[in-house]
Tab-separated table of C-alpha atoms in Angstrom:
chain	number	residue	atom	x	y	z
A	1177	UNK	CA	26.598	81.647	235.235
A	1178	UNK	CA	27.927	78.506	233.299
A	1179	UNK	CA	25.221	75.886	232.776
A	1180	UNK	CA	26.696	72.301	232.419
A	1181	UNK	CA	23.954	69.444	231.678
A	1182	UNK	CA	25.843	66.145	232.263
A	1183	UNK	CA	24.764	62.349	231.760
A	1184	UNK	CA	23.734	62.761	228.106
A	1185	UNK	CA	23.510	60.027	225.607
A	1186	UNK	CA	20.524	59.967	223.149
A	1187	UNK	CA	21.095	61.791	220.043
A	1188	UNK	CA	17.750	63.831	219.711
A	1189	UNK	CA	17.883	64.676	223.559
A	1190	UNK	CA	21.298	65.895	222.923
A	1191	UNK	CA	19.894	68.049	220.219
A	1192	UNK	CA	17.093	69.371	222.079
A	1193	UNK	CA	19.203	70.465	225.246
A	1194	UNK	CA	21.957	71.920	223.183
A	1195	UNK	CA	19.210	74.340	221.542
A	1196	UNK	CA	18.652	75.593	225.097
A	1197	UNK	CA	22.063	77.416	224.780
A	1198	UNK	CA	23.904	75.735	227.779
A	1199	UNK	CA	27.681	76.032	227.799
A	1200	UNK	CA	28.647	72.464	228.514
A	1201	UNK	CA	27.215	68.987	228.007
A	1202	UNK	CA	28.679	66.004	229.997
A	1203	UNK	CA	29.233	62.329	228.749
A	1204	UNK	CA	29.964	59.665	231.165
A	1205	UNK	CA	32.686	57.039	230.258
A	1206	UNK	CA	32.425	55.023	233.294
A	1207	UNK	CA	30.789	51.611	232.648
A	1208	UNK	CA	29.236	51.273	236.166
A	1209	UNK	CA	27.076	54.497	235.464
A	1210	UNK	CA	23.692	54.188	234.528
A	1211	UNK	CA	24.312	56.905	232.218
A	1212	UNK	CA	27.259	55.227	230.617
A	1213	UNK	CA	28.071	56.109	226.895
A	1214	UNK	CA	28.824	52.577	225.446
A	1215	UNK	CA	29.072	53.989	221.757
A	1216	UNK	CA	29.141	57.157	219.925
A	1217	UNK	CA	25.613	58.953	219.742
A	1218	UNK	CA	24.364	59.670	216.197
A	1219	UNK	CA	24.793	63.318	216.857
A	1220	UNK	CA	27.284	65.166	219.223
A	1221	UNK	CA	26.607	68.934	220.090
A	1222	UNK	CA	28.459	71.503	218.101
A	1223	UNK	CA	27.473	74.546	219.908
A	1224	UNK	CA	28.758	73.791	223.736
A	1225	UNK	CA	31.556	72.474	225.281
A	1226	UNK	CA	32.031	68.356	225.457
A	1227	UNK	CA	32.953	67.076	228.609
A	1228	UNK	CA	33.934	63.585	228.991
A	1229	UNK	CA	33.612	62.068	232.630
A	1230	UNK	CA	36.086	59.549	233.737
A	1231	UNK	CA	36.568	57.472	237.005
A	1232	UNK	CA	39.933	56.268	237.674
A	1233	UNK	CA	40.389	55.443	233.939
A	1234	UNK	CA	43.825	54.353	232.100
A	1235	UNK	CA	45.282	57.519	230.550
A	1236	UNK	CA	45.633	55.766	227.329
A	1237	UNK	CA	41.940	55.020	227.115
A	1238	UNK	CA	41.051	58.666	228.230
A	1239	UNK	CA	43.242	59.816	225.273
A	1240	UNK	CA	41.646	57.587	222.723
A	1241	UNK	CA	38.185	58.844	223.947
A	1242	UNK	CA	39.259	62.379	223.841
A	1243	UNK	CA	40.206	62.202	220.416
A	1244	UNK	CA	37.210	60.225	219.318
A	1245	UNK	CA	34.614	62.336	220.752
A	1246	UNK	CA	36.430	65.516	220.143
A	1247	UNK	CA	36.198	66.587	223.995
A	1248	UNK	CA	36.744	70.213	225.016
A	1249	UNK	CA	37.023	69.002	228.890
A	1250	UNK	CA	38.139	65.983	230.755
A	1251	UNK	CA	36.082	65.369	234.279
A	1252	UNK	CA	37.749	63.101	236.888
A	1253	UNK	CA	35.441	61.852	239.196
A	1254	UNK	CA	37.388	59.397	241.084
A	1255	UNK	CA	40.531	59.003	243.259
A	1256	UNK	CA	42.789	60.439	240.378
A	1257	UNK	CA	45.913	61.398	242.338
A	1258	UNK	CA	47.799	64.719	241.375
A	1259	UNK	CA	50.406	62.516	239.954
A	1260	UNK	CA	48.045	60.750	237.730
A	1261	UNK	CA	46.865	64.452	236.575
A	1262	UNK	CA	50.424	65.561	235.766
A	1263	UNK	CA	50.712	62.254	233.563
A	1264	UNK	CA	47.307	62.853	231.812
A	1265	UNK	CA	48.278	66.734	231.201
A	1266	UNK	CA	51.573	65.497	229.518
A	1267	UNK	CA	49.696	62.818	227.275
A	1268	UNK	CA	46.565	64.566	226.456
A	1269	UNK	CA	45.911	68.016	227.869
A	1270	UNK	CA	47.618	71.442	227.118
A	1271	UNK	CA	45.260	73.310	229.315
A	1272	UNK	CA	41.846	75.043	228.339
A	1273	UNK	CA	43.626	78.640	228.616
A	1274	UNK	CA	45.839	77.488	225.845
A	1275	UNK	CA	43.289	76.289	223.743
A	1276	UNK	CA	43.503	72.731	224.454
A	1277	UNK	CA	41.746	70.075	226.384
A	1278	UNK	CA	40.616	71.364	229.810
A	1279	UNK	CA	40.800	69.354	233.179
A	1280	UNK	CA	37.841	69.400	235.785
A	1281	UNK	CA	38.571	67.496	239.140
A	1282	UNK	CA	35.225	66.491	240.852
A	1283	UNK	CA	35.085	66.308	244.767
A	1284	UNK	CA	32.329	64.763	246.598
A	1285	UNK	CA	31.553	67.192	249.496
A	1286	UNK	CA	29.731	66.743	253.035
A	1287	UNK	CA	31.364	68.829	255.285
A	1288	UNK	CA	33.929	71.774	255.390
A	1289	UNK	CA	36.568	69.269	256.051
A	1290	UNK	CA	36.208	67.628	252.668
A	1291	UNK	CA	37.142	70.877	250.946
A	1292	UNK	CA	40.895	70.264	252.167
A	1293	UNK	CA	41.329	67.317	249.673
A	1294	UNK	CA	41.234	70.072	246.976
A	1295	UNK	CA	44.692	71.584	247.991
A	1296	UNK	CA	47.113	69.204	246.246
A	1297	UNK	CA	45.145	69.979	243.182
A	1298	UNK	CA	45.717	73.701	243.064
A	1299	UNK	CA	47.247	74.871	239.575
A	1300	UNK	CA	46.795	71.180	238.159
A	1301	UNK	CA	43.205	71.426	236.656
A	1302	UNK	CA	41.113	74.302	235.441
A	1303	UNK	CA	38.005	73.803	237.517
A	1304	UNK	CA	36.938	71.876	240.285
A	1305	UNK	CA	33.304	70.519	240.769
A	1306	UNK	CA	31.847	69.833	244.029
A	1307	UNK	CA	29.099	67.250	244.211
A	1308	UNK	CA	27.464	65.609	246.957
A	1309	UNK	CA	29.021	62.627	249.069
A	1310	UNK	CA	26.647	59.529	248.489
A	1311	UNK	CA	26.467	56.202	247.455
A	1312	UNK	CA	27.765	56.709	243.751
A	1313	UNK	CA	30.606	58.837	242.730
A	1314	UNK	CA	27.793	61.216	241.058
A	1315	UNK	CA	24.349	61.394	240.215
A	1316	UNK	CA	23.141	60.889	243.539
A	1317	UNK	CA	20.241	63.496	243.361
A	1318	UNK	CA	20.969	65.062	246.605
A	1319	UNK	CA	22.283	68.578	247.599
A	1320	UNK	CA	25.020	69.042	250.321
A	1321	UNK	CA	24.884	71.852	252.782
A	1322	UNK	CA	26.046	74.715	250.394
A	1323	UNK	CA	27.196	76.652	253.493
A	1324	UNK	CA	30.459	74.852	253.710
A	1325	UNK	CA	31.649	76.643	250.545
A	1326	UNK	CA	32.305	79.398	252.635
A	1327	UNK	CA	35.218	77.508	253.855
A	1328	UNK	CA	36.937	76.818	250.529
A	1329	UNK	CA	39.916	79.039	250.382
A	1330	UNK	CA	41.399	77.948	246.938
A	1331	UNK	CA	42.070	79.831	243.932
A	1332	UNK	CA	40.575	77.464	241.633
A	1333	UNK	CA	37.193	78.279	240.013
A	1334	UNK	CA	34.470	75.729	240.689
A	1335	UNK	CA	31.188	74.293	239.510
A	1336	UNK	CA	28.349	73.448	241.963
A	1337	UNK	CA	26.572	70.042	241.721
A	1338	UNK	CA	24.450	67.816	243.537
A	1339	UNK	CA	20.953	67.455	243.544
A	1340	UNK	CA	20.017	70.766	241.941
A	1341	UNK	CA	16.430	70.406	240.493
A	1342	UNK	CA	13.658	72.446	238.769
A	1343	UNK	CA	12.501	74.089	241.921
A	1344	UNK	CA	15.762	75.320	242.736
A	1345	UNK	CA	15.967	78.527	240.713
A	1346	UNK	CA	14.714	80.859	243.227
A	1347	UNK	CA	17.027	79.463	245.885
A	1348	UNK	CA	20.107	79.759	243.750
A	1349	UNK	CA	19.470	83.348	242.894
A	1350	UNK	CA	18.683	84.120	246.468
A	1351	UNK	CA	21.894	82.398	247.693
A	1352	UNK	CA	24.245	83.249	244.509
A	1353	UNK	CA	25.661	86.571	246.045
A	1354	UNK	CA	26.692	84.408	249.016
A	1355	UNK	CA	28.571	81.701	247.350
A	1356	UNK	CA	32.372	81.987	247.174
A	1357	UNK	CA	33.529	84.343	244.257
A	1358	UNK	CA	35.013	81.289	242.560
A	1359	UNK	CA	31.827	79.822	242.020
A	1360	UNK	CA	31.429	80.082	238.144
A	1361	UNK	CA	28.152	77.820	237.580
A	1362	UNK	CA	26.201	74.886	238.136
A	1363	UNK	CA	25.869	71.202	237.035
A	1364	UNK	CA	22.652	69.646	236.396
A	1365	UNK	CA	21.892	66.052	235.986
A	1366	UNK	CA	19.451	63.330	237.687
A	1367	UNK	CA	17.017	65.830	238.960
A	1368	UNK	CA	16.194	66.809	235.501
A	1369	UNK	CA	15.802	63.211	233.989
A	1370	UNK	CA	12.718	61.439	232.776
A	1371	UNK	CA	14.918	58.270	232.748
A	1372	UNK	CA	18.665	57.709	233.264
A	1373	UNK	CA	20.523	59.762	230.567
A	1374	UNK	CA	17.307	61.084	229.134
A	1375	UNK	CA	16.766	64.706	230.125
A	1376	UNK	CA	13.368	66.440	230.321
A	1377	UNK	CA	13.949	69.587	227.809
A	1378	UNK	CA	10.809	71.553	228.923
A	1379	UNK	CA	11.898	71.251	232.805
A	1380	UNK	CA	15.334	72.346	231.785
A	1381	UNK	CA	14.085	75.343	229.719
A	1382	UNK	CA	11.686	76.440	232.321
A	1383	UNK	CA	14.579	76.411	234.889
A	1384	UNK	CA	16.820	78.231	232.708
A	1385	UNK	CA	14.221	80.567	231.908
A	1386	UNK	CA	13.628	81.526	235.686
A	1387	UNK	CA	17.441	81.624	236.336
A	1388	UNK	CA	17.745	84.122	233.545
A	1389	UNK	CA	14.764	86.160	234.702
A	1390	UNK	CA	15.758	86.418	238.216
A	1391	UNK	CA	19.368	87.290	237.618
């Protein structure tokens, strides 16, 4: 199971979360977010994949941040069109499978019908991320009905996001075998925070211990 922790910003908090042995760490470059990274932290992770989260950002600005932060993945959490992604790939990416910068496209999900929006993006990105449809484009701290995932018929692997919290380890273990075979991991954010962009390392460590023990 891939573990991604998103919404990081503080140097020592980054060190603490990285030491837990997660796979991906997300940094939000959307100015309207409470977790917005306005300047480079004094420390950036060396042992996890760095993911930059953008919302309908100018491609040249994305390119600059990718270079400045040495990002491994770009996560698109806005209304970016397939044509935008093609332009982005030409300007910045060469695909994670080629050792370049990978792409993740997020979709806000409430019902099975929302999954239809993924179809034009097949073969354009490395992963999808399914988050809860809410007031904000992400970080709402609420779950959607995971049962709708059975309606996903795409070939693109995806990460499960949206309101996953410290008490969900047992539920995730119990339901993991029922999830779509393309579900490769989970994205953790607001439910593990002491404050916006400040993660509770102890709670994360306990959650990861429980996940590892029940698998």
